[in-house]
PDB file of N, CA and C in Angstrom:
ATOM      1  N   GLY D   1     238.176 125.127  87.745  1.00  0.00           N
ATOM      2  CA  GLY D   1     236.739 125.497  88.222  1.00  0.00           C
ATOM      3  C   GLY D   1     237.208 127.400  88.530  1.00  0.00           C
ATOM      4  N   PHE D   2     238.103 127.730  88.728  1.00  0.00           N
ATOM      5  CA  PHE D   2     238.483 129.104  88.502  1.00  0.00           C
ATOM      6  C   PHE D   2     238.589 129.772  87.550  1.00  0.00           C
ATOM      7  N   TRP D   3     239.106 128.745  86.362  1.00  0.00           N
ATOM      8  CA  TRP D   3     239.331 129.461  85.125  1.00  0.00           C
ATOM      9  C   TRP D   3     237.762 129.428  84.614  1.00  0.00           C
ATOM     10  N   SER D   4     237.135 128.962  84.905  1.00  0.00           N
ATOM     11  CA  SER D   4     235.802 128.791  84.243  1.00  0.00           C
ATOM     12  C   SER D   4     234.982 129.845  84.933  1.00  0.00           C
ATOM     13  N   GLY D   5     235.004 130.404  86.130  1.00  0.00           N
ATOM     14  CA  GLY D   5     234.353 131.469  86.846  1.00  0.00           C
ATOM     15  C   GLY D   5     235.212 132.761  86.253  1.00  0.00           C
ATOM     16  N   VAL D   6     236.115 132.568  85.715  1.00  0.00           N
ATOM     17  CA  VAL D   6     236.948 134.160  85.124  1.00  0.00           C
ATOM     18  C   VAL D   6     236.345 134.351  84.015  1.00  0.00           C
ATOM     19  N   PHE D   7     236.604 133.082  83.090  1.00  0.00           N
ATOM     20  CA  PHE D   7     235.469 133.112  81.975  1.00  0.00           C
ATOM     21  C   PHE D   7     234.022 133.817  81.839  1.00  0.00           C
ATOM     22  N   GLN D   8     233.580 133.165  82.823  1.00  0.00           N
ATOM     23  CA  GLN D   8     232.272 133.549  83.091  1.00  0.00           C
ATOM     24  C   GLN D   8     231.843 135.244  83.036  1.00  0.00           C
ATOM     25  N   LEU D   9     233.000 135.668  84.177  1.00  0.00           N
ATOM     26  CA  LEU D   9     232.872 137.187  84.417  1.00  0.00           C
ATOM     27  C   LEU D   9     233.364 137.631  83.555  1.00  0.00           C
ATOM     28  N   LEU D  10     234.322 137.086  82.490  1.00  0.00           N
ATOM     29  CA  LEU D  10     234.710 138.156  81.403  1.00  0.00           C
ATOM     30  C   LEU D  10     233.510 138.084  80.301  1.00  0.00           C
ATOM     31  N   MET D  11     232.729 136.845  80.009  1.00  0.00           N
ATOM     32  CA  MET D  11     231.701 137.193  79.188  1.00  0.00           C
ATOM     33  C   MET D  11     230.550 138.075  79.570  1.00  0.00           C
ATOM     34  N   ALA D  12     230.337 138.304  80.652  1.00  0.00           N
ATOM     35  CA  ALA D  12     229.346 138.562  81.599  1.00  0.00           C
ATOM     36  C   ALA D  12     229.711 140.359  81.401  1.00  0.00           C
ATOM     37  N   GLY D  13     230.759 140.427  81.684  1.00  0.00           N
ATOM     38  CA  GLY D  13     231.245 141.785  81.506  1.00  0.00           C
ATOM     39  C   GLY D  13     231.043 142.315  80.227  1.00  0.00           C
ATOM     40  N   LEU D  14     231.423 141.792  79.373  1.00  0.00           N
ATOM     41  CA  LEU D  14     231.305 141.644  77.610  1.00  0.00           C
ATOM     42  C   LEU D  14     230.000 142.047  77.119  1.00  0.00           C
ATOM     43  N   HIS D  15     229.278 141.497  77.865  1.00  0.00           N
ATOM     44  CA  HIS D  15     227.445 141.378  77.316  1.00  0.00           C
ATOM     45  C   HIS D  15     227.464 140.121  76.601  1.00  0.00           C
ATOM     46  N   LEU D  16     228.281 139.147  76.661  1.00  0.00           N
ATOM     47  CA  LEU D  16     228.342 138.085  75.832  1.00  0.00           C
ATOM     48  C   LEU D  16     227.162 136.852  76.004  1.00  0.00           C
ATOM     49  N   GLY D  17     226.035 137.160  77.037  1.00  0.00           N
ATOM     50  CA  GLY D  17     225.214 136.086  77.047  1.00  0.00           C
ATOM     51  C   GLY D  17     224.231 135.350  76.051  1.00  0.00           C
ATOM     52  N   VAL D  18     224.393 136.174  74.863  1.00  0.00           N
ATOM     53  CA  VAL D  18     223.366 135.869  74.083  1.00  0.00           C
ATOM     54  C   VAL D  18     223.944 134.820  73.567  1.00  0.00           C
ATOM     55  N   ILE D  19     225.227 134.354  73.403  1.00  0.00           N
ATOM     56  CA  ILE D  19     225.728 133.382  72.970  1.00  0.00           C
ATOM     57  C   ILE D  19     225.202 132.095  73.776  1.00  0.00           C
ATOM     58  N   VAL D  20     224.847 132.214  74.873  1.00  0.00           N
ATOM     59  CA  VAL D  20     224.179 130.651  75.365  1.00  0.00           C
ATOM     60  C   VAL D  20     222.764 130.813  74.567  1.00  0.00           C
ATOM     61  N   SER D  21     222.254 131.415  74.008  1.00  0.00           N
ATOM     62  CA  SER D  21     220.988 131.116  73.267  1.00  0.00           C
ATOM     63  C   SER D  21     221.350 130.244  71.954  1.00  0.00           C
ATOM     64  N   PHE D  22     222.316 130.396  71.908  1.00  0.00           N
ATOM     65  CA  PHE D  22     222.801 129.402  70.491  1.00  0.00           C
ATOM     66  C   PHE D  22     223.106 128.058  70.913  1.00  0.00           C
ATOM     67  N   ILE D  23     222.991 127.593  72.238  1.00  0.00           N
ATOM     68  CA  ILE D  23     223.174 126.139  72.740  1.00  0.00           C
ATOM     69  C   ILE D  23     221.992 125.649  72.826  1.00  0.00           C
ATOM     70  N   SER D  24     221.416 124.505  72.393  1.00  0.00           N
ATOM     71  CA  SER D  24     220.417 124.088  72.229  1.00  0.00           C
ATOM     72  C   SER D  24     220.354 123.144  73.510  1.00  0.00           C
ATOM     73  N   GLU D  25     218.909 123.252  73.899  1.00  0.00           N
ATOM     74  CA  GLU D  25     218.451 122.518  75.239  1.00  0.00           C
ATOM     75  C   GLU D  25     218.769 121.259  75.314  1.00  0.00           C
ATOM     76  N   PRO D  26     218.641 120.322  74.428  1.00  0.00           N
ATOM     77  CA  PRO D  26     219.261 118.850  74.527  1.00  0.00           C
ATOM     78  C   PRO D  26     220.880 118.433  74.950  1.00  0.00           C
ATOM     79  N   VAL D  27     221.401 119.758  74.664  1.00  0.00           N
ATOM     80  CA  VAL D  27     222.830 119.697  74.982  1.00  0.00           C
ATOM     81  C   VAL D  27     223.233 120.091  76.240  1.00  0.00           C
ATOM     82  N   THR D  28     222.347 120.995  76.665  1.00  0.00           N
ATOM     83  CA  THR D  28     222.642 121.533  77.823  1.00  0.00           C
ATOM     84  C   THR D  28     222.137 120.386  78.849  1.00  0.00           C
ATOM     85  N   VAL D  29     221.183 119.790  78.300  1.00  0.00           N
ATOM     86  CA  VAL D  29     220.520 118.300  79.540  1.00  0.00           C
ATOM     87  C   VAL D  29     221.465 117.335  79.512  1.00  0.00           C
ATOM     88  N   GLY D  30     222.186 117.158  78.237  1.00  0.00           N
ATOM     89  CA  GLY D  30     223.099 116.220  78.121  1.00  0.00           C
ATOM     90  C   GLY D  30     224.360 116.199  79.177  1.00  0.00           C
ATOM     91  N   PHE D  31     225.070 117.541  79.155  1.00  0.00           N
ATOM     92  CA  PHE D  31     225.924 117.843  79.372  1.00  0.00           C
ATOM     93  C   PHE D  31     225.621 117.911  81.202  1.00  0.00           C
ATOM     94  N   THR D  32     224.663 118.356  81.678  1.00  0.00           N
ATOM     95  CA  THR D  32     224.276 118.582  82.897  1.00  0.00           C
ATOM     96  C   THR D  32     224.125 116.679  83.461  1.00  0.00           C
ATOM     97  N   ALA D  33     223.389 116.032  82.446  1.00  0.00           N
ATOM     98  CA  ALA D  33     223.618 114.417  83.057  1.00  0.00           C
ATOM     99  C   ALA D  33     224.835 113.900  83.149  1.00  0.00           C
ATOM    100  N   GLY D  34     225.672 114.224  82.141  1.00  0.00           N
ATOM    101  CA  GLY D  34     226.906 113.736  82.052  1.00  0.00           C
ATOM    102  C   GLY D  34     227.719 114.093  83.146  1.00  0.00           C
ATOM    103  N   ALA D  35     227.532 115.362  83.616  1.00  0.00           N
ATOM    104  CA  ALA D  35     228.177 115.890  84.824  1.00  0.00           C
ATOM    105  C   ALA D  35     227.860 114.919  85.912  1.00  0.00           C
ATOM    106  N   ALA D  36     226.300 114.911  86.317  1.00  0.00           N
ATOM    107  CA  ALA D  36     225.824 114.114  87.221  1.00  0.00           C
ATOM    108  C   ALA D  36     226.292 112.556  87.494  1.00  0.00           C
ATOM    109  N   ILE D  37     226.170 112.019  86.272  1.00  0.00           N
ATOM    110  CA  ILE D  37     226.971 110.829  86.395  1.00  0.00           C
ATOM    111  C   ILE D  37     228.129 110.833  86.938  1.00  0.00           C
ATOM    112  N   THR D  38     228.742 111.408  86.239  1.00  0.00           N
ATOM    113  CA  THR D  38     230.233 111.446  86.303  1.00  0.00           C
ATOM    114  C   THR D  38     230.791 111.474  88.061  1.00  0.00           C
ATOM    115  N   THR D  39     230.013 112.440  88.450  1.00  0.00           N
ATOM    116  CA  THR D  39     230.423 113.040  89.835  1.00  0.00           C
ATOM    117  C   THR D  39     229.892 112.119  90.673  1.00  0.00           C
ATOM    118  N   MET D  40     228.756 111.488  90.203  1.00  0.00           N
ATOM    119  CA  MET D  40     227.983 110.297  91.251  1.00  0.00           C
ATOM    120  C   MET D  40     229.089 108.996  91.081  1.00  0.00           C
ATOM    121  N   SER D  41     229.723 108.673  90.047  1.00  0.00           N
ATOM    122  CA  SER D  41     230.614 107.197  89.989  1.00  0.00           C
ATOM    123  C   SER D  41     231.849 107.943  90.705  1.00  0.00           C
ATOM    124  N   ALA D  42     232.143 108.878  90.964  1.00  0.00           N
ATOM    125  CA  ALA D  42     233.528 109.422  91.438  1.00  0.00           C
ATOM    126  C   ALA D  42     233.126 109.539  93.076  1.00  0.00           C
ATOM    127  N   GLN D  43     232.087 109.492  93.442  1.00  0.00           N
ATOM    128  CA  GLN D  43     231.948 109.721  94.904  1.00  0.00           C
ATOM    129  C   GLN D  43     231.240 108.379  95.545  1.00  0.00           C
ATOM    130  N   ILE D  44     230.672 107.464  94.725  1.00  0.00           N
ATOM    131  CA  ILE D  44     229.786 106.471  95.097  1.00  0.00           C
ATOM    132  C   ILE D  44     230.885 105.553  96.193  1.00  0.00           C
ATOM    133  N   LYS D  45     232.167 105.381  96.139  1.00  0.00           N
ATOM    134  CA  LYS D  45     233.008 104.971  96.824  1.00  0.00           C
ATOM    135  C   LYS D  45     233.177 105.356  98.317  1.00  0.00           C
ATOM    136  N   ASN D  46     233.325 106.803  98.269  1.00  0.00           N
ATOM    137  CA  ASN D  46     233.222 107.373  99.687  1.00  0.00           C
ATOM    138  C   ASN D  46     231.396 107.264 100.135  1.00  0.00           C
ATOM    139  N   LEU D  47     230.904 107.326  99.654  1.00  0.00           N
ATOM    140  CA  LEU D  47     229.841 107.007  99.791  1.00  0.00           C
ATOM    141  C   LEU D  47     229.174 105.529 100.826  1.00  0.00           C
ATOM    142  N   LEU D  48     229.750 104.856 100.100  1.00  0.00           N
ATOM    143  CA  LEU D  48     229.822 103.156 100.928  1.00  0.00           C
ATOM    144  C   LEU D  48     230.983 103.010 101.802  1.00  0.00           C
ATOM    145  N   GLY D  49     232.095 103.805 102.008  1.00  0.00           N
ATOM    146  CA  GLY D  49     233.568 103.637 102.656  1.00  0.00           C
ATOM    147  C   GLY D  49     234.248 102.616 102.051  1.00  0.00           C
ATOM    148  N   MET D  50     234.211 102.370 100.819  1.00  0.00           N
ATOM    149  CA  MET D  50     234.787 101.547 100.128  1.00  0.00           C
ATOM    150  C   MET D  50     237.022 101.905 100.113  1.00  0.00           C
ATOM    151  N   LYS D  51     237.313 100.797  99.937  1.00  0.00           N
ATOM    152  CA  LYS D  51     238.730 101.243  99.905  1.00  0.00           C
ATOM    153  C   LYS D  51     239.148 100.919  98.230  1.00  0.00           C
ATOM    154  N   VAL D  52     239.067 101.496  97.424  1.00  0.00           N
ATOM    155  CA  VAL D  52     239.254 101.156  96.196  1.00  0.00           C
ATOM    156  C   VAL D  52     240.373 102.444  95.283  1.00  0.00           C
ATOM    157  N   ALA D  53     240.973 102.067  94.550  1.00  0.00           N
ATOM    158  CA  ALA D  53     241.869 102.990  93.922  1.00  0.00           C
ATOM    159  C   ALA D  53     240.782 103.872  92.384  1.00  0.00           C
ATOM    160  N   ASN D  54     241.152 104.942  92.411  1.00  0.00           N
ATOM    161  CA  ASN D  54     240.401 105.634  91.621  1.00  0.00           C
ATOM    162  C   ASN D  54     240.834 105.139  90.113  1.00  0.00           C
ATOM    163  N   GLY D  55     239.794 105.390  89.646  1.00  0.00           N
ATOM    164  CA  GLY D  55     239.587 105.143  88.040  1.00  0.00           C
ATOM    165  C   GLY D  55     239.972 106.214  87.157  1.00  0.00           C
ATOM    166  N   SER D  56     240.118 106.128  85.949  1.00  0.00           N
ATOM    167  CA  SER D  56     240.627 106.925  84.905  1.00  0.00           C
ATOM    168  C   SER D  56     239.336 107.479  84.030  1.00  0.00           C
ATOM    169  N   GLY D  57     238.043 106.532  84.254  1.00  0.00           N
ATOM    170  CA  GLY D  57     236.849 106.985  83.746  1.00  0.00           C
ATOM    171  C   GLY D  57     235.613 106.064  84.091  1.00  0.00           C
ATOM    172  N   ILE D  58     234.597 106.502  83.846  1.00  0.00           N
ATOM    173  CA  ILE D  58     233.136 105.903  84.481  1.00  0.00           C
ATOM    174  C   ILE D  58     233.342 104.454  84.580  1.00  0.00           C
ATOM    175  N   VAL D  59     233.926 103.579  83.607  1.00  0.00           N
ATOM    176  CA  VAL D  59     233.741 102.627  83.496  1.00  0.00           C
ATOM    177  C   VAL D  59     234.753 101.866  84.243  1.00  0.00           C
ATOM    178  N   SER D  60     235.860 102.426  84.218  1.00  0.00           N
ATOM    179  CA  SER D  60     236.833 101.792  85.272  1.00  0.00           C
ATOM    180  C   SER D  60     236.729 102.160  86.817  1.00  0.00           C
ATOM    181  N   ILE D  61     236.084 103.245  87.053  1.00  0.00           N
ATOM    182  CA  ILE D  61     235.232 103.487  88.452  1.00  0.00           C
ATOM    183  C   ILE D  61     234.613 102.339  88.924  1.00  0.00           C
ATOM    184  N   TRP D  62     233.443 101.925  87.939  1.00  0.00           N
ATOM    185  CA  TRP D  62     232.556 100.999  88.449  1.00  0.00           C
ATOM    186  C   TRP D  62     233.123  99.657  88.201  1.00  0.00           C
ATOM    187  N   LYS D  63     234.012  99.373  87.315  1.00  0.00           N
ATOM    188  CA  LYS D  63     234.785  98.172  87.357  1.00  0.00           C
ATOM    189  C   LYS D  63     235.479  97.808  88.860  1.00  0.00           C
ATOM    190  N   GLU D  64     236.237  98.810  89.212  1.00  0.00           N
ATOM    191  CA  GLU D  64     236.662  98.408  90.830  1.00  0.00           C
ATOM    192  C   GLU D  64     235.913  98.608  91.814  1.00  0.00           C
ATOM    193  N   LEU D  65     234.821  99.064  91.792  1.00  0.00           N
ATOM    194  CA  LEU D  65     233.709  98.833  92.636  1.00  0.00           C
ATOM    195  C   LEU D  65     232.918  97.661  92.666  1.00  0.00           C
ATOM    196  N   PHE D  66     232.571  97.013  91.655  1.00  0.00           N
ATOM    197  CA  PHE D  66     232.312  95.803  91.490  1.00  0.00           C
ATOM    198  C   PHE D  66     233.207  94.679  92.038  1.00  0.00           C
ATOM    199  N   ARG D  67     234.578  94.907  91.674  1.00  0.00           N
ATOM    200  CA  ARG D  67     235.467  93.976  92.014  1.00  0.00           C
ATOM    201  C   ARG D  67     235.894  93.863  93.555  1.00  0.00           C
ATOM    202  N   HIS D  68     236.038  94.911  94.208  1.00  0.00           N
ATOM    203  CA  HIS D  68     236.287  95.328  95.015  1.00  0.00           C
ATOM    204  C   HIS D  68     234.718  95.342  96.184  1.00  0.00           C
ATOM    205  N   TYR D  69     233.594  94.732  96.058  1.00  0.00           N
ATOM    206  CA  TYR D  69     232.695  95.003  96.919  1.00  0.00           C
ATOM    207  C   TYR D  69     232.998  94.693  97.986  1.00  0.00           C
ATOM    208  N   ASP D  70     233.578  93.504  98.254  1.00  0.00           N
ATOM    209  CA  ASP D  70     233.867  93.351  99.887  1.00  0.00           C
ATOM    210  C   ASP D  70     234.555  94.253 100.896  1.00  0.00           C
ATOM    211  N   THR D  71     235.022  95.563 100.310  1.00  0.00           N
ATOM    212  CA  THR D  71     235.747  96.206 101.252  1.00  0.00           C
ATOM    213  C   THR D  71     234.830  97.432 101.625  1.00  0.00           C
ATOM    214  N   VAL D  72     233.597  97.141 101.343  1.00  0.00           N
ATOM    215  CA  VAL D  72     232.599  97.984 102.022  1.00  0.00           C
ATOM    216  C   VAL D  72     232.556  98.249 103.257  1.00  0.00           C
ATOM    217  N   THR D  73     232.544  99.150 104.045  1.00  0.00           N
ATOM    218  CA  THR D  73     232.173  99.487 105.546  1.00  0.00           C
ATOM    219  C   THR D  73     230.894  99.566 105.989  1.00  0.00           C
ATOM    220  N   THR D  74     230.252  98.735 106.962  1.00  0.00           N
ATOM    221  CA  THR D  74     229.364  98.843 107.082  1.00  0.00           C
ATOM    222  C   THR D  74     228.524  99.875 107.892  1.00  0.00           C
ATOM    223  N   GLY D  75     229.434 100.711 108.634  1.00  0.00           N
ATOM    224  CA  GLY D  75     229.343 101.905 109.471  1.00  0.00           C
ATOM    225  C   GLY D  75     229.069 103.011 108.394  1.00  0.00           C
ATOM    226  N   ASP D  76     230.117 103.241 107.595  1.00  0.00           N
ATOM    227  CA  ASP D  76     230.216 104.153 106.265  1.00  0.00           C
ATOM    228  C   ASP D  76     229.103 104.051 105.894  1.00  0.00           C
ATOM    229  N   ALA D  77     228.471 102.603 105.129  1.00  0.00           N
ATOM    230  CA  ALA D  77     227.465 102.401 104.070  1.00  0.00           C
ATOM    231  C   ALA D  77     226.195 103.154 104.662  1.00  0.00           C
ATOM    232  N   VAL D  78     225.987 102.683 105.866  1.00  0.00           N
ATOM    233  CA  VAL D  78     224.741 103.069 106.508  1.00  0.00           C
ATOM    234  C   VAL D  78     224.517 103.859 106.880  1.00  0.00           C
ATOM    235  N   MET D  79     225.678 104.819 107.481  1.00  0.00           N
ATOM    236  CA  MET D  79     225.550 106.250 107.437  1.00  0.00           C
ATOM    237  C   MET D  79     225.679 107.466 106.034  1.00  0.00           C
ATOM    238  N   GLY D  80     226.250 106.789 105.161  1.00  0.00           N
ATOM    239  CA  GLY D  80     226.155 107.242 103.774  1.00  0.00           C
ATOM    240  C   GLY D  80     224.692 107.488 103.350  1.00  0.00           C
ATOM    241  N   ILE D  81     224.300 106.407 103.345  1.00  0.00           N
ATOM    242  CA  ILE D  81     223.163 105.921 102.526  1.00  0.00           C
ATOM    243  C   ILE D  81     221.514 106.368 103.489  1.00  0.00           C
ATOM    244  N   THR D  82     221.873 106.654 104.796  1.00  0.00           N
ATOM    245  CA  THR D  82     220.894 107.292 105.628  1.00  0.00           C
ATOM    246  C   THR D  82     220.961 108.554 105.203  1.00  0.00           C
ATOM    247  N   SER D  83     222.119 109.242 105.486  1.00  0.00           N
ATOM    248  CA  SER D  83     222.264 110.765 104.920  1.00  0.00           C
ATOM    249  C   SER D  83     221.630 111.002 103.545  1.00  0.00           C
ATOM    250  N   PHE D  84     221.849 110.166 102.612  1.00  0.00           N
ATOM    251  CA  PHE D  84     221.343 110.414 101.426  1.00  0.00           C
ATOM    252  C   PHE D  84     219.790 110.445 101.338  1.00  0.00           C
ATOM    253  N   LEU D  85     219.138 109.371 101.888  1.00  0.00           N
ATOM    254  CA  LEU D  85     217.722 109.292 102.394  1.00  0.00           C
ATOM    255  C   LEU D  85     217.320 110.391 103.065  1.00  0.00           C
ATOM    256  N   ALA D  86     217.888 110.997 103.953  1.00  0.00           N
ATOM    257  CA  ALA D  86     217.414 112.441 104.761  1.00  0.00           C
ATOM    258  C   ALA D  86     217.382 113.310 103.848  1.00  0.00           C
ATOM    259  N   LEU D  87     218.445 113.458 102.915  1.00  0.00           N
ATOM    260  CA  LEU D  87     218.448 114.640 102.147  1.00  0.00           C
ATOM    261  C   LEU D  87     217.243 114.578 101.193  1.00  0.00           C
ATOM    262  N   LEU D  88     217.049 113.194 100.459  1.00  0.00           N
ATOM    263  CA  LEU D  88     215.674 113.036  99.448  1.00  0.00           C
ATOM    264  C   LEU D  88     214.525 113.526 100.407  1.00  0.00           C
ATOM    265  N   PHE D  89     214.332 113.064 101.784  1.00  0.00           N
ATOM    266  CA  PHE D  89     213.239 113.354 102.601  1.00  0.00           C
ATOM    267  C   PHE D  89     213.260 114.843 102.951  1.00  0.00           C
ATOM    268  N   LEU D  90     214.073 115.448 103.120  1.00  0.00           N
ATOM    269  CA  LEU D  90     213.989 116.716 103.249  1.00  0.00           C
ATOM    270  C   LEU D  90     213.650 117.423 102.274  1.00  0.00           C
ATOM    271  N   LYS D  91     214.467 117.174 101.158  1.00  0.00           N
ATOM    272  CA  LYS D  91     213.714 117.986  99.636  1.00  0.00           C
ATOM    273  C   LYS D  91     212.363 117.895  99.640  1.00  0.00           C
ATOM    274  N   ARG D  92     211.375 116.636  99.725  1.00  0.00           N
ATOM    275  CA  ARG D  92     209.968 116.783  99.532  1.00  0.00           C
ATOM    276  C   ARG D  92     209.651 117.425 100.575  1.00  0.00           C
ATOM    277  N   VAL D  93     209.853 117.257 102.228  1.00  0.00           N
ATOM    278  CA  VAL D  93     209.134 118.081 103.215  1.00  0.00           C
ATOM    279  C   VAL D  93     209.281 119.593 103.094  1.00  0.00           C
ATOM    280  N   LYS D  94     210.138 120.286 102.198  1.00  0.00           N
ATOM    281  CA  LYS D  94     210.222 121.467 102.138  1.00  0.00           C
ATOM    282  C   LYS D  94     209.000 122.172 101.297  1.00  0.00           C
ATOM    283  N   ASP D  95     208.246 121.186 100.366  1.00  0.00           N
ATOM    284  CA  ASP D  95     207.341 121.853  99.505  1.00  0.00           C
ATOM    285  C   ASP D  95     206.034 121.319 100.537  1.00  0.00           C
ATOM    286  N   PHE D  96     206.031 120.677 101.504  1.00  0.00           N
ATOM    287  CA  PHE D  96     204.925 120.292 102.026  1.00  0.00           C
ATOM    288  C   PHE D  96     204.150 121.589 102.611  1.00  0.00           C
ATOM    289  N   LYS D  97     202.896 121.742 102.381  1.00  0.00           N
ATOM    290  CA  LYS D  97     201.952 123.065 102.732  1.00  0.00           C
ATOM    291  C   LYS D  97     201.226 122.374 103.858  1.00  0.00           C
ATOM    292  N   ALA D  98     201.191 122.646 105.034  1.00  0.00           N
ATOM    293  CA  ALA D  98     200.148 122.546 106.129  1.00  0.00           C
ATOM    294  C   ALA D  98     198.529 123.014 105.580  1.00  0.00           C
ATOM    295  N   PRO D  99     197.721 122.567 106.418  1.00  0.00           N
ATOM    296  CA  PRO D  99     196.086 122.603 105.773  1.00  0.00           C
ATOM    297  C   PRO D  99     196.047 123.939 106.302  1.00  0.00           C
ATOM    298  N   GLU D 100     195.051 124.961 105.627  1.00  0.00           N
ATOM    299  CA  GLU D 100     194.855 126.293 106.064  1.00  0.00           C
ATOM    300  C   GLU D 100     194.290 126.258 107.501  1.00  0.00           C
ATOM    301  N   GLY D 101     193.453 125.481 108.356  1.00  0.00           N
ATOM    302  CA  GLY D 101     192.781 125.546 109.377  1.00  0.00           C
ATOM    303  C   GLY D 101     193.785 125.474 110.489  1.00  0.00           C
ATOM    304  N   ARG D 102     195.076 124.520 110.271  1.00  0.00           N
ATOM    305  CA  ARG D 102     196.019 124.567 111.265  1.00  0.00           C
ATOM    306  C   ARG D 102     197.112 125.246 110.828  1.00  0.00           C
ATOM    307  N   ARG D 103     197.339 126.518 110.706  1.00  0.00           N
ATOM    308  CA  ARG D 103     198.388 127.370 110.257  1.00  0.00           C
ATOM    309  C   ARG D 103     198.205 128.144 111.731  1.00  0.00           C
ATOM    310  N   LYS D 104     199.666 128.613 112.341  1.00  0.00           N
ATOM    311  CA  LYS D 104     199.692 129.634 113.348  1.00  0.00           C
ATOM    312  C   LYS D 104     199.256 130.811 112.706  1.00  0.00           C
ATOM    313  N   ARG D 105     198.881 131.466 113.541  1.00  0.00           N
ATOM    314  CA  ARG D 105     198.240 133.141 113.253  1.00  0.00           C
ATOM    315  C   ARG D 105     199.244 133.749 114.079  1.00  0.00           C
TER     316      ARG D 105
END
């Protein structure tokens, strides 16, 4: 992460941002989706409070999760899922607009 930031600062200082325009949108979307899936796969065991070994890839992580599903900690799972749902709810609420007649002046 540190070296990525240094590289980005170096590119910004040299005004090389135009290079990004050569990267197609599908490549960017694919990279972002892949990063999201990798991050989610690495964190799901923590969300559910599971005691499993870290895998070396997405497939091995999910195999370990399904193999050791009986190690789910109920309290941790309830708290993790509730927190996740609260974040989704708050994301929706931030875009909610009150009707014109009910706004405080």
